[in-house]
CSV table of C-alpha atoms and ligand atoms in Angstrom, one decimal:
chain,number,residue,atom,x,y,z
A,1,UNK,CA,-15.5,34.2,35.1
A,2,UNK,CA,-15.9,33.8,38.8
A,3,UNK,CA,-13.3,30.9,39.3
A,4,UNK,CA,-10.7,32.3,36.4
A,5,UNK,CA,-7.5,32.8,39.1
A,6,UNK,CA,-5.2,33.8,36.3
A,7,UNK,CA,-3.2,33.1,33.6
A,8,UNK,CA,-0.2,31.0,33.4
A,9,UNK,CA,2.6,31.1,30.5
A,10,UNK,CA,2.9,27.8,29.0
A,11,UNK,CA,6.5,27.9,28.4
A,12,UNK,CA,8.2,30.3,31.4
A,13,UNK,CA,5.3,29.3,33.8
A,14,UNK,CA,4.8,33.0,35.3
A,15,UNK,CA,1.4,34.2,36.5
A,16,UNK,CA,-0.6,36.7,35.0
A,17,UNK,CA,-3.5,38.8,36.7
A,18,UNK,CA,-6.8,37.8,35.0
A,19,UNK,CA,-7.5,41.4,34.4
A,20,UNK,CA,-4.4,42.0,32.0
A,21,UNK,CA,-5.6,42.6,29.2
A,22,UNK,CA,-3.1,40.3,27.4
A,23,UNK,CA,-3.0,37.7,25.0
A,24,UNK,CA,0.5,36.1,25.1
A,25,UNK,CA,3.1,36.0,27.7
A,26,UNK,CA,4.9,39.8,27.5
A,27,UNK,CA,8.6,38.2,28.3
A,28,UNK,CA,8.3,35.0,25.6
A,29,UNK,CA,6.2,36.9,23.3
A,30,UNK,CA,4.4,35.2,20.8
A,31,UNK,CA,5.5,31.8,21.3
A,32,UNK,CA,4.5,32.5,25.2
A,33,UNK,CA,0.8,31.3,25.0
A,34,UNK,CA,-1.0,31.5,28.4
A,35,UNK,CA,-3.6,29.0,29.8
A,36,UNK,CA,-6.0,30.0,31.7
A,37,UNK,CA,-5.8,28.4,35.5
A,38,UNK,CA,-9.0,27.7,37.7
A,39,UNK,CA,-10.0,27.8,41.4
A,40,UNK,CA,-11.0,23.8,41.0
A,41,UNK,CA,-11.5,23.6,44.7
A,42,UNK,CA,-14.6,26.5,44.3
A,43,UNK,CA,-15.7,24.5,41.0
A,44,UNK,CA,-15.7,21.2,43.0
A,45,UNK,CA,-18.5,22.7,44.8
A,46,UNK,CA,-20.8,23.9,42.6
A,47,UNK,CA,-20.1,21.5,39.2
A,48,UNK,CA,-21.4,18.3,40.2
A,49,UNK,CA,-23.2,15.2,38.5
A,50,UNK,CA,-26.3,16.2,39.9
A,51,UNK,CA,-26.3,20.2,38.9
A,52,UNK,CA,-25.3,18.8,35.2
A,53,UNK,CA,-28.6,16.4,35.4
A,54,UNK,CA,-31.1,19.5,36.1
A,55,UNK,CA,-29.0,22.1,33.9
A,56,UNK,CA,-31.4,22.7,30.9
A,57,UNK,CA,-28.8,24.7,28.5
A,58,UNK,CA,-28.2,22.3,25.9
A,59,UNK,CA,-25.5,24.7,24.4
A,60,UNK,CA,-22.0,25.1,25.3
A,61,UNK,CA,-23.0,27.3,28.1
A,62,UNK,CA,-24.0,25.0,30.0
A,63,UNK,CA,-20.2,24.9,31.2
A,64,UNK,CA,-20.0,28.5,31.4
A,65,UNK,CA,-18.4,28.3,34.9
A,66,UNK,CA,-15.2,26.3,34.1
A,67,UNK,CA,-15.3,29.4,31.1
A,68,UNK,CA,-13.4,32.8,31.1
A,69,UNK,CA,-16.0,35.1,30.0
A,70,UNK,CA,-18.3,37.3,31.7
A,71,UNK,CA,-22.1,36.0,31.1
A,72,UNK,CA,-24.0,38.8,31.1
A,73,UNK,CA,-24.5,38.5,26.4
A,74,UNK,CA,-24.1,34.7,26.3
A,75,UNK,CA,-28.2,34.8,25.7
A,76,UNK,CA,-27.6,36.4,22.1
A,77,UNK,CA,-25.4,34.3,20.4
A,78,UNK,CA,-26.4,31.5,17.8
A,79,UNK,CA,-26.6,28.1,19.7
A,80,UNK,CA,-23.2,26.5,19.7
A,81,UNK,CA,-22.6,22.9,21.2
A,82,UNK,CA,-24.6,19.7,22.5
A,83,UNK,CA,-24.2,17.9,19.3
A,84,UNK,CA,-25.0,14.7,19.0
A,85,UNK,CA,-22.2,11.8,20.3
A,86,UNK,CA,-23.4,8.6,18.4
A,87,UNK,CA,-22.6,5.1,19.0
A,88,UNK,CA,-22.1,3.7,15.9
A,89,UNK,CA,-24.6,1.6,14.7
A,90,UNK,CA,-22.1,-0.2,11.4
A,91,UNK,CA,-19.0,1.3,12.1
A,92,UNK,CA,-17.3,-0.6,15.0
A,93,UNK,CA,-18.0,-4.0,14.0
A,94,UNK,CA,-16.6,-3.2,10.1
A,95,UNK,CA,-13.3,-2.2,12.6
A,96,UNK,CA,-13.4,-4.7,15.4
A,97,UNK,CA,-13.5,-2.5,18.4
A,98,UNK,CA,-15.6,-3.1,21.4
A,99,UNK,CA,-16.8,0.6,21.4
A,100,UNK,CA,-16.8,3.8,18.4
A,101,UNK,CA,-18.5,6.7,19.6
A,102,UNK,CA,-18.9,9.6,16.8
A,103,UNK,CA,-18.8,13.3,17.8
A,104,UNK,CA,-21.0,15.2,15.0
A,105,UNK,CA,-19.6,18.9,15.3
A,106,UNK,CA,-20.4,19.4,11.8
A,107,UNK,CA,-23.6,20.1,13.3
A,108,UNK,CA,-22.7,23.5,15.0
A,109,UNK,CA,-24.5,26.8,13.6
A,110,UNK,CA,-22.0,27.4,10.9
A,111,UNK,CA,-21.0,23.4,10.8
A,112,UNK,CA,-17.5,22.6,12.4
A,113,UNK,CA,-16.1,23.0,15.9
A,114,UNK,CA,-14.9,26.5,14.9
A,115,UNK,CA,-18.1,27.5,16.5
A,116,UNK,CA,-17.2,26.7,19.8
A,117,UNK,CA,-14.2,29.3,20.0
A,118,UNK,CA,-16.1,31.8,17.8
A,119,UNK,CA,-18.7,32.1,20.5
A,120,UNK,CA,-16.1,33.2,23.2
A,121,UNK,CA,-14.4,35.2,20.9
A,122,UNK,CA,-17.6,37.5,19.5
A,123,UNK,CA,-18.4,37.4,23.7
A,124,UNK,CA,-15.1,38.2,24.6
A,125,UNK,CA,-14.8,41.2,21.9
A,126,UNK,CA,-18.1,42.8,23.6
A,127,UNK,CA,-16.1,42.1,27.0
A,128,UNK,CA,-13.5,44.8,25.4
A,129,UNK,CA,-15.8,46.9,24.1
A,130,UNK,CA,-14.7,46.2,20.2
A,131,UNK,CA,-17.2,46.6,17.4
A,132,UNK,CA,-14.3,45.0,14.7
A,133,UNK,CA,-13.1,41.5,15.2
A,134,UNK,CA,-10.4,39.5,12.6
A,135,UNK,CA,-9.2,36.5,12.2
A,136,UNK,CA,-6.9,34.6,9.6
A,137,UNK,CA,-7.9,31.1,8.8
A,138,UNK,CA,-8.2,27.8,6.7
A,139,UNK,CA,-11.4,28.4,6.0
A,140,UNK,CA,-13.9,27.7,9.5
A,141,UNK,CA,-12.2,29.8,12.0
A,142,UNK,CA,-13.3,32.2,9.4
A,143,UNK,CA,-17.0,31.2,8.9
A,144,UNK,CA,-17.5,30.6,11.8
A,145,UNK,CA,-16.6,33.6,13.3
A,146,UNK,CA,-18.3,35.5,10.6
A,147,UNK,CA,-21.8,34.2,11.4
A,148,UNK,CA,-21.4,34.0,15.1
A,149,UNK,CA,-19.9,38.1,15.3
A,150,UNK,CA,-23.2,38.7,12.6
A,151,UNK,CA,-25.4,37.4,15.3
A,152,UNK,CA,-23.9,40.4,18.0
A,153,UNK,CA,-23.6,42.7,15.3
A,154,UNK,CA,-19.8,42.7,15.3
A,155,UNK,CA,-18.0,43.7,11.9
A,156,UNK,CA,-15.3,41.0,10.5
A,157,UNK,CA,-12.9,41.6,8.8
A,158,UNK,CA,-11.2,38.1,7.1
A,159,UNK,CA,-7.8,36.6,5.7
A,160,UNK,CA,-7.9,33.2,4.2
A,161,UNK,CA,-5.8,31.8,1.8
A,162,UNK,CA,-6.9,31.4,-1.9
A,163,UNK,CA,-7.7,27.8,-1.4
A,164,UNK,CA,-10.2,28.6,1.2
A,165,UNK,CA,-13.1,26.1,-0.2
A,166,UNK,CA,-16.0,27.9,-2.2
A,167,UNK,CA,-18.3,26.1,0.3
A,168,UNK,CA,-16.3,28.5,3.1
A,169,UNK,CA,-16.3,31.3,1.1
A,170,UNK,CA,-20.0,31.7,0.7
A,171,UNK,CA,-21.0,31.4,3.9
A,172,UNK,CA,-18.1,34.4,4.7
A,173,UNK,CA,-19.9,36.6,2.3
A,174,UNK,CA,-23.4,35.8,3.1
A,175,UNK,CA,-22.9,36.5,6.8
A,176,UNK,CA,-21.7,39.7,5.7
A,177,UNK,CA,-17.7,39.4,6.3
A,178,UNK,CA,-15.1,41.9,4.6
A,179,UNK,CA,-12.9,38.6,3.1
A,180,UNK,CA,-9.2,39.6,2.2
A,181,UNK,CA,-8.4,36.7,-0.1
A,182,UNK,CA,-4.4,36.4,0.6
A,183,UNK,CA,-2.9,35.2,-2.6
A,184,UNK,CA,-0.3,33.2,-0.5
A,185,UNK,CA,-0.1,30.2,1.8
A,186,UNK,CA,-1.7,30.0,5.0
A,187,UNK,CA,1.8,31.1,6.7
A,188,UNK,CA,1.5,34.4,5.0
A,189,UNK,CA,-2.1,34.5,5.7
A,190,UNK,CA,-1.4,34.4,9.1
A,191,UNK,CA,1.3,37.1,9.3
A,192,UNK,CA,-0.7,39.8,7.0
A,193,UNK,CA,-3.6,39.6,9.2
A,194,UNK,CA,-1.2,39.7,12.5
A,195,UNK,CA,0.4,42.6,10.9
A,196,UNK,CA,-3.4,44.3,10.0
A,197,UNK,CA,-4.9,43.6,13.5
A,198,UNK,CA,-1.4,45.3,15.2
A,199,UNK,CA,-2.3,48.2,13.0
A,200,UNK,CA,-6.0,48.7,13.5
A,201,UNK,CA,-6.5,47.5,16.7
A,202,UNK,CA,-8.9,44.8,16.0
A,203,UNK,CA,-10.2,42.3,18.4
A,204,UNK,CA,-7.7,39.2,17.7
A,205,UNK,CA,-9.4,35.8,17.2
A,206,UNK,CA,-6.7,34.1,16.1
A,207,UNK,CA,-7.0,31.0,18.1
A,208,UNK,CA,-3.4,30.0,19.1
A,209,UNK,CA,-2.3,33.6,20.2
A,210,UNK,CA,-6.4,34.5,22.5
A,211,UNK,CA,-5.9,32.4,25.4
A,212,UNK,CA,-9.7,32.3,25.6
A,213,UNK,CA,-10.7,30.2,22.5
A,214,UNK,CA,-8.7,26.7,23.6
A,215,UNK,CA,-11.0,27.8,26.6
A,216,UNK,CA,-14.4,27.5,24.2
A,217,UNK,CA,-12.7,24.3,22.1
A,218,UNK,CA,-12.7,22.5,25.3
A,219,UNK,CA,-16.4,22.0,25.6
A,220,UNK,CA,-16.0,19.7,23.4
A,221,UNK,CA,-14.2,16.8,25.4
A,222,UNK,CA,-16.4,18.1,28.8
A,223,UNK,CA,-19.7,17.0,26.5
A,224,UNK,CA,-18.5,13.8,25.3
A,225,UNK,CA,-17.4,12.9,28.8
A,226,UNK,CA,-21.0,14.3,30.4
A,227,UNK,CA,-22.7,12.3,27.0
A,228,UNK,CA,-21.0,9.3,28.2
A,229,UNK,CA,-22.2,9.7,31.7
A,230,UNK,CA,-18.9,10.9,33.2
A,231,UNK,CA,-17.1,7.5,31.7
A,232,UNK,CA,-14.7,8.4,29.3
A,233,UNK,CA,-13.4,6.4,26.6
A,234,UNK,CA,-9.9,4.9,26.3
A,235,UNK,CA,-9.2,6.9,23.1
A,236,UNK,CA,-10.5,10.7,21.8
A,237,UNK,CA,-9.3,11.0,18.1
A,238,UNK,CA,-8.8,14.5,16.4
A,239,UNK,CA,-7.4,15.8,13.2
A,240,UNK,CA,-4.6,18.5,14.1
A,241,UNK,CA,-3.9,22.1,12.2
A,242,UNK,CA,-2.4,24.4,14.0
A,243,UNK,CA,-3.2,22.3,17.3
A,244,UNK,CA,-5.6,24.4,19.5
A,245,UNK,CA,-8.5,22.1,18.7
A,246,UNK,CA,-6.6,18.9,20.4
A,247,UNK,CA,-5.1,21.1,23.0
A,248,UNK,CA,-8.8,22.0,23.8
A,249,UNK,CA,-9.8,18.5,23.8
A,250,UNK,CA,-7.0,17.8,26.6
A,251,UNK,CA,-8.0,21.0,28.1
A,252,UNK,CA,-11.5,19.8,29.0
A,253,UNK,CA,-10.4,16.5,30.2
A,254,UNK,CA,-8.0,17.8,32.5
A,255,UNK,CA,-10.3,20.2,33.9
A,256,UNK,CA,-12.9,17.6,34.5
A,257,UNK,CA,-10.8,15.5,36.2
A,258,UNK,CA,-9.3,18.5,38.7
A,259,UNK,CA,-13.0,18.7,39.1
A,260,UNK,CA,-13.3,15.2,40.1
A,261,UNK,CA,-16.0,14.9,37.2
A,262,UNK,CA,-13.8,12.0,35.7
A,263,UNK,CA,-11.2,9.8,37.3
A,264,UNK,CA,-8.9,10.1,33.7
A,265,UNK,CA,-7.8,11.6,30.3
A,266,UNK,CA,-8.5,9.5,27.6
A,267,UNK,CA,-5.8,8.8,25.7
A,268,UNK,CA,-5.5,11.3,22.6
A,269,UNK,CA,-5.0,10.4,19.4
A,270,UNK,CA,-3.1,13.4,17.1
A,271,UNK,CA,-4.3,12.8,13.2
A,272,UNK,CA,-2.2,14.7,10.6
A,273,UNK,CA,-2.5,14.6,6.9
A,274,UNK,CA,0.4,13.0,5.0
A,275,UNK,CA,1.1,16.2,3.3
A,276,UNK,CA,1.5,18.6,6.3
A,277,UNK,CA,2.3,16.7,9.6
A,278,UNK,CA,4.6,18.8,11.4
A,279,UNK,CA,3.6,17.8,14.4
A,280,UNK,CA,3.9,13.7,13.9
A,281,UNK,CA,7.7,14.6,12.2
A,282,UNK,CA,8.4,16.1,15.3
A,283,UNK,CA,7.2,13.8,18.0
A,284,UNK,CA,8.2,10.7,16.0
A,285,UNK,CA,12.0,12.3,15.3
A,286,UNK,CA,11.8,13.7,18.8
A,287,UNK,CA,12.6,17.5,17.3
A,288,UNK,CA,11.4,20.4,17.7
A,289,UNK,CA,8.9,21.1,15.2
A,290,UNK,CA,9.6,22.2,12.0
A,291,UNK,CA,8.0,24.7,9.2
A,292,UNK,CA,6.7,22.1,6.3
A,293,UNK,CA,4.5,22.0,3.5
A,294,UNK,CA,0.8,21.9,2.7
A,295,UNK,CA,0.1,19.8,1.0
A,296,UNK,CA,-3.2,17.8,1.4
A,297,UNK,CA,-6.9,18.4,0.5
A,298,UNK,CA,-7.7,18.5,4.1
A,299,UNK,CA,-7.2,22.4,3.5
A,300,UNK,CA,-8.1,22.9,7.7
A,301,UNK,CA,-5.5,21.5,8.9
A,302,UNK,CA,-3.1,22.2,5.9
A,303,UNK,CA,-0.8,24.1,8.6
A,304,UNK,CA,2.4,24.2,7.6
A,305,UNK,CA,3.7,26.3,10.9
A,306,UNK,CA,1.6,25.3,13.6
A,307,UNK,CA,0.7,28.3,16.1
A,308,UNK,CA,-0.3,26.4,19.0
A,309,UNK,CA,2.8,24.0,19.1
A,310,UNK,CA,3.4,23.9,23.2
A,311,UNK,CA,-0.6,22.5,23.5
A,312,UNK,CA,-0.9,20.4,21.2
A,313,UNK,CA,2.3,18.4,21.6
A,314,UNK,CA,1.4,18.5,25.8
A,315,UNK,CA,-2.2,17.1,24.7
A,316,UNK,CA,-0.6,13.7,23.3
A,317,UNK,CA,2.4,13.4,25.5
A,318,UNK,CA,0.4,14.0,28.7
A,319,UNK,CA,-2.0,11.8,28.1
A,320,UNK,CA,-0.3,8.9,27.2
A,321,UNK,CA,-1.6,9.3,23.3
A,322,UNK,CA,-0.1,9.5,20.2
A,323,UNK,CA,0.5,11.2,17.0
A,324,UNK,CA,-0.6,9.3,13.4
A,325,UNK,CA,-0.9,10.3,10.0
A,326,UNK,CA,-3.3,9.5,6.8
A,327,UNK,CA,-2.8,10.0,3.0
A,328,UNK,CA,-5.4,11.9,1.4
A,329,UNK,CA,-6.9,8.7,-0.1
A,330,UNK,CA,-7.4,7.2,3.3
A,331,UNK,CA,-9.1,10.2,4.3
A,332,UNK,CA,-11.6,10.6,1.0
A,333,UNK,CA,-12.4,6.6,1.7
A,334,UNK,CA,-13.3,7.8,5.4
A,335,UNK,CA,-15.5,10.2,3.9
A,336,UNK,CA,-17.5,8.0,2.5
A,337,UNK,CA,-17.2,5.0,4.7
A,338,UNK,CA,-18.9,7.3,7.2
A,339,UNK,CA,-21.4,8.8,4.7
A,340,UNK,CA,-22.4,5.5,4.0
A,341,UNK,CA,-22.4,3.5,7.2
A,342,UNK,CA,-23.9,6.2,9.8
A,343,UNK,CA,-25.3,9.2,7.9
A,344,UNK,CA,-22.7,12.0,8.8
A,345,UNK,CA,-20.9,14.0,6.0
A,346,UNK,CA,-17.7,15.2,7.1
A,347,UNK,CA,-15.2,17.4,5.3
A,348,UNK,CA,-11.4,16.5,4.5
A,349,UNK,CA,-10.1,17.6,7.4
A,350,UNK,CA,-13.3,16.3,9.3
A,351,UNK,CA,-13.2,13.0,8.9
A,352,UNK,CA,-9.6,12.8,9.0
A,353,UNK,CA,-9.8,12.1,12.9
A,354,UNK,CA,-11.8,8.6,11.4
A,355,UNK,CA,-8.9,7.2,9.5
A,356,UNK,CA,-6.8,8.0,12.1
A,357,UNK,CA,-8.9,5.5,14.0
A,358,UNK,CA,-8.8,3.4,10.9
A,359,UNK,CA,-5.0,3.3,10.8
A,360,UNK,CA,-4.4,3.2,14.7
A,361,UNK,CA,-7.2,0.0,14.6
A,362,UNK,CA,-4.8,-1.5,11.9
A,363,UNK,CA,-1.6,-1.3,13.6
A,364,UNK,CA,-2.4,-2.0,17.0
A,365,UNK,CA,-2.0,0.9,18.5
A,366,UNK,CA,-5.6,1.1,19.4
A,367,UNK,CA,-6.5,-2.3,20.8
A,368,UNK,CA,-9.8,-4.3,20.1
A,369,UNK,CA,-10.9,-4.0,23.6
A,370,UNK,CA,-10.6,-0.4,23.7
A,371,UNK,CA,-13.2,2.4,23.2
A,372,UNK,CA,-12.6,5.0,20.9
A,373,UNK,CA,-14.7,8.9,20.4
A,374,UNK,CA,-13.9,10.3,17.0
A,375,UNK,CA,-14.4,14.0,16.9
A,376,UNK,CA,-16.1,14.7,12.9
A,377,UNK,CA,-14.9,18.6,13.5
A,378,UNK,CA,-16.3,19.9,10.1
A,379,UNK,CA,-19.2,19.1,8.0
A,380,UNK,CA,-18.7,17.8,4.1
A,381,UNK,CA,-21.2,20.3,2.2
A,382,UNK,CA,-18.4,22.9,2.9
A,383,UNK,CA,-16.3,21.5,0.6
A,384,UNK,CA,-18.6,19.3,-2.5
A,385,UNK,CA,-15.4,19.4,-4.4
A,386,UNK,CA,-13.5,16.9,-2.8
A,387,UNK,CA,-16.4,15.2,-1.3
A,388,UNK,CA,-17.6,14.4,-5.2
A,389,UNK,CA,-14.0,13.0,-5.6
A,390,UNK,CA,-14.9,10.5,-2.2
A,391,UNK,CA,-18.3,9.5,-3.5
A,392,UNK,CA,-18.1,7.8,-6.7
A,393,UNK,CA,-20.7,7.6,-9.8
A,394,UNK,CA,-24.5,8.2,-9.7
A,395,UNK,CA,-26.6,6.4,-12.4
A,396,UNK,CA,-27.2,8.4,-15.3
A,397,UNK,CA,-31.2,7.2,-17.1
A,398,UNK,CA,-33.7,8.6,-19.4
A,399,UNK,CA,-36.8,8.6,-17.9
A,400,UNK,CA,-37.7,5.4,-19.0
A,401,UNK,CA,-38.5,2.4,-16.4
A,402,UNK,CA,-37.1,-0.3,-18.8
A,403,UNK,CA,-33.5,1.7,-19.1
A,404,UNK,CA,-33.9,1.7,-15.5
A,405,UNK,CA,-34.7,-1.9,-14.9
A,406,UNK,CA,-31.6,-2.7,-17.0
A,407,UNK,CA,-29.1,-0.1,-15.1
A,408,UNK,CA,-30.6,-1.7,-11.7
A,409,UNK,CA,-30.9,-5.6,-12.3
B,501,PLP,C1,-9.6,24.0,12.4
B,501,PLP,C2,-10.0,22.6,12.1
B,501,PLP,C3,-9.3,21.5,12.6
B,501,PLP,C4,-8.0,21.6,13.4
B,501,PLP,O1,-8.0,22.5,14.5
B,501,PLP,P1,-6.7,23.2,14.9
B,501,PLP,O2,-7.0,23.9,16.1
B,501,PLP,O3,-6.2,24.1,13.8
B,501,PLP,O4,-5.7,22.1,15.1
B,501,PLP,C5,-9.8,20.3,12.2
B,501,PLP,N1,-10.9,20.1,11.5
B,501,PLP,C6,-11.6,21.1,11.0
B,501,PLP,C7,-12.8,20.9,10.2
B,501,PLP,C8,-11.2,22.4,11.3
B,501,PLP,O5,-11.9,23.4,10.9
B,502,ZN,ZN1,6.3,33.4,29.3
């Protein structure tokens, strides 16, 4: 919190003291979502190679400073970050790149990268003193936030669509979460919990609109930069909902490189699903975006009206990236192209980033010289349904060794 200077609106650009206790920019409203700004100069100082090589916190902590939160309950919650980055062992030579690097965040405490923004949030609603927090969600904003406020002690309360994956839903219950199940799209999800939170007061963790979360997302890109020894890779891959995760990912760069930590942003590849990819319609039509359907089994980032528009689109264009989309098949086959050449089990919308990196490979927009990090952002037991459609047939055998020999022979 020491070197938060203030906020900044990312559309009108005015200043905001870093004690308003604001989410959005009170002229542009909703739309008017603020970033946090840095004293890089005081950072410069303290966050150097050297302090990251003795700094024992393998959690997402460990970048506290360049973090708006006050430290004093960061002790208590579940341990959120430092997953592993993975060089592929099969992967890049079945592609033909020089270089894949795979970021497992399904390995987080409730498995996906949700954790990372549900840490600051649960921190952020002690900060205010709030003992309720809510959220609307796909499905792992949700989760995620359950079990991370459970850890504190916070209460939850929960809108996700009907879709929401059983896998999702359990976890919800189990860690104790009061789940309104909005029998609607995630659009109307969104607004009934906006509507519930303006009511009750709630602490809002409602990534897009709580400046802070973008601000926990970010660790992200800082970890695979410090895994990679401060050399980043030509190309970070992400799937894209409602756009705070990539805006994170940008986030983190940038900061590192104000730092003088890196000397430049990757280039940032934007994956949408087919059947909800308001954000590649809009960069490849050059429109604003537009409200569309959802329609794909990547249910996290089936976003129909992304809330974090002004990030995301910044992410790709300032960093020289692009947007791409894959059908649903392309994503299933990722699923278990992945399963079955490294070991990690993503979700839909997790391994979506992958056959982006497929695709882009494919049509030359990511070269064969180039080096590529793949952020997994979800982990596949959440969602067995779809993952059983991915995975094909087992072997069904008496137990008899000559049936056996015959099925295997
Ligand atoms: C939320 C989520 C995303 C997308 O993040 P956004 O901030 O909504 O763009 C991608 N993958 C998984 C597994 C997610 O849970
Ligand atoms: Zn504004």
């Amino acid at each position: 919190m020491k070197f938060v200077k203030n906020y900044r609106c990312t559309l009108c650009g005015r200043e905001y003291s870093k004690d308003e206790k604001i989410y959005t920019c009170p002229e542009c409203g909703e739309k008017g979502i603020l970033d946090v700004e840095y004293d890089y100069e005081g950072l410069k100082k303290i966050l150097t190679k050297s302090y990251f090589e003795h700094n024992r916190d393998y959690t997402m902590w460990r970048y506290k400073d360049v973090m708006s939160i006050r430290e004093e309950d960061i002790d208590k919650t579940l341990k959120v970050g430092w997953t592993p980055l993975y060089r592929s062992n099969n992967l890049e030579e079945k592609i033909g790149i020089k270089e894949l690097y795979i970021k497992d965040e399904g390995l987080n405490p409730t498995a996906s990268l949700k954790d990372r923004a549900s840490a600051v949030a649960v921190i952020k609603a002690l900060e205010n003193n709030a003992d309720t927090i809510a959220c609307s969600s796909t499905g792992n904003a949700a989760s995620s936030l359950a079990g991370n406020a459970a850890r504190l002690g916070l209460s939850t309360v929960i809108f996700v669509p009907e879709r929401a994956p059983q896998g999702k839903l359990a976890q919800l219950l189990i860690y104790g979460a009061k789940v309104i199940s909005v029998k609607g799209d995630y659009r109307e999800t969104f607004n009934l919990s906006k509507e519930a939170i303006d009511h009750w007061g709630w602490y809002n963790r409602n990534a897009a609109i709580n400046p802070h979360l973008v601000e926990g997302k970010k660790t992200v890109a800082i970890e695979i930069a410090e895994q990679l020894g401060w050399q980043v890779p030509d190309w970070v891959a992400v799937s894209v909902g409602d756009g705070c995760t990539i805006g994170g990912v940008y986030r983190g760069f940038y900061d590192l490189l104000n730092i003088g930590l890196i000397n430049r942003i990757p280039k940032i590849l934007g994956v949408q699903a087919k059947g909800c990819c308001p954000f590649y319609t809009a960069y490849t039509e050059n429109e604003p975006l537009k409200p569309t359907d959802e329609n794909t089994i990547a249910d996290s980032i089936s976003v129909g009206i992304p809330r974090n528009p002004v990030k995301a689109m910044r992410a790709v264009e300032d960093s020289k990236g692009t947007w791409i989309t894959v059908s649903d098949e392309a994503i299933l086959e990722a699923m278990k192209t992945l399963g079955s050449s490294e070991g990690i089990f993503g979700e839909p919308a997790g391994v979506a980033g992958l056959a982006g990196v497929f695709k882009a490979v494919k049509e030359g927009i990511i070269t064969k010289d180039e080096t590529v990090s793949v952020i997994i952002t979800g982990n596949g037991l959440k969602d067995v349904k779809n993952a059983l459609k991915a995975a094909g047939d087992k072997i069904e055998c008496k137990p008899d060794i000559e049936q056996l020999k015959r099925y295997l022979t």
